[in-house]
Amino acid sequence: MLSQQSIAIIKSTVPVLEVHGTAITKRFYQMMFAENPELLNIFNHANQKQGRQQTALANAVYAAALHIDKLETILPVVRQIAHKHRSLGVKAEHYPIVGRNLLAAIKDVLGDAATEEILNAWAEAYGVIADVFISVEAEMYEQSKKQQGGWAGFRAFKVAKKVRESDVITSFYLVPQDGEGIAAYEPGQYISIKLEMPGETNTHIRQYSLSDAPGKPYYRISVKREDELGDRPAGKVSCYLHEQVTEGSLLLLSAPAGDFILDQEDSRPVVLISGGVGLTPMVSMLNALAESGSSRQVTFIHAARNGDAHAMRKQVEELAARHSNISVHWCYEQPSERDREDRKYGKEGYIDLTWLQSLVPTADACFYFCGPVPFMKVIYRMLKEWGVADEDARYEFFGPAGSLASA
């Protein structure tokens, strides 16, 4: 347990972290990768370049400092991060490296303001927080390994089938190379893929939501090809999967992980809202609800640029046609002429609250949403405006966790 003196000192640094948190975490990653370049095999380089990882860590450090006297408050966040760490292969031996460089970065950024007293308090606090993460992650590793069909680390899977779903999204059906069973998962969870690509110094790991219902002899992921756009470079991994990985290729996968999961015990209506490739966990949830024979009212809402970019539309429409409790609705930002001719979309432009309320009769429902961060901010703001309870507005970030509250 932390001493009262250390708790008081940590709390006194909260205003400083609010101002300098991102500068500290940016410097932290620079120092850590210079000292331990092998960790570049774990971290997502694109998130580093975009600053998303630095911001996510700064938010986590700030939250830890703010709630240092009641760390149980941040346990849900700890478990969310721990899922990602287990999926990536973060181990207990990495935590001393992180702690050493985090303290060095605090000292480097704050200079003389980072007194010996402050650094000692943070060293003590980091030790307590690291122990929590290590304990939670050890339990997750053990559960992953011991469950039926489970495994530790990464396991070789073969691409059994590759299916083009839209102009930009392709599905990969993955079966274990060893022919043995696979671990079960909850609708909404993800797997990690580790790749060694020609010309790349480091391995690259990416996490992809599973896009089919559990209980199949395969895992399915549906990947958007991230092409170059303005100042944003093309996605190395997504382009490699689309262009180089073929049926029969082998990929290394970690066991399913994640805490963004469908609550199948709740009997209230469920609303699944997605934008772009954010539909992948939603389709998993939708398929799971349909296959379970659930009588819950299900509203599936998807926003896409147009019909050419809309993945799995036919599959979802066929599912709705077979289940009277499922309704599906499309919103196209820039419908093509062909879209306008068949009029199979319900709205042109963007999802708004008036349209949402016309589709969903009550705010007393479970809302799940996923997509690009700007899209999720809009959906989050609308649900708050409607009065949807915090616990009923559930969402997943693709990549490091961020905040939707600034919407």
PDB file of N, CA and C in Angstrom, residues 39 90 133 187 262 302 306 349:
ATOM      1  N   LEU A  39      11.592  -3.529 -28.104  1.00  0.00           N
ATOM      2  CA  LEU A  39      10.181  -3.294 -27.805  1.00  0.00           C
ATOM      3  C   LEU A  39       9.419  -2.731 -29.006  1.00  0.00           C
ATOM      4  N   VAL A  90       2.808  -8.504 -23.876  1.00  0.00           N
ATOM      5  CA  VAL A  90       3.521  -7.746 -22.846  1.00  0.00           C
ATOM      6  C   VAL A  90       3.697  -8.646 -21.629  1.00  0.00           C
ATOM      7  N   PHE A 133      -1.208  -4.463 -12.628  1.00  0.00           N
ATOM      8  CA  PHE A 133      -1.228  -4.889 -14.029  1.00  0.00           C
ATOM      9  C   PHE A 133      -0.641  -6.288 -14.182  1.00  0.00           C
ATOM     10  N   PRO A 187     -18.744 -12.286 -28.498  1.00  0.00           N
ATOM     11  CA  PRO A 187     -18.987 -11.354 -29.607  1.00  0.00           C
ATOM     12  C   PRO A 187     -18.488  -9.953 -29.252  1.00  0.00           C
ATOM     13  N   LEU A 262     -20.741  -8.266 -26.048  1.00  0.00           N
ATOM     14  CA  LEU A 262     -22.194  -8.230 -26.010  1.00  0.00           C
ATOM     15  C   LEU A 262     -22.703  -8.825 -24.701  1.00  0.00           C
ATOM     16  N   HIS A 302     -25.789   1.123 -39.890  1.00  0.00           N
ATOM     17  CA  HIS A 302     -24.418   1.242 -40.400  1.00  0.00           C
ATOM     18  C   HIS A 302     -24.285   2.447 -41.318  1.00  0.00           C
ATOM     19  N   ASN A 306     -20.523   4.968 -49.292  1.00  0.00           N
ATOM     20  CA  ASN A 306     -21.542   4.626 -50.285  1.00  0.00           C
ATOM     21  C   ASN A 306     -21.650   3.105 -50.367  1.00  0.00           C
ATOM     22  N   GLY A 349     -26.149  11.415 -46.085  1.00  0.00           N
ATOM     23  CA  GLY A 349     -25.436  12.347 -45.216  1.00  0.00           C
ATOM     24  C   GLY A 349     -24.904  11.637 -43.986  1.00  0.00           C
TER      25      GLY A 349
END
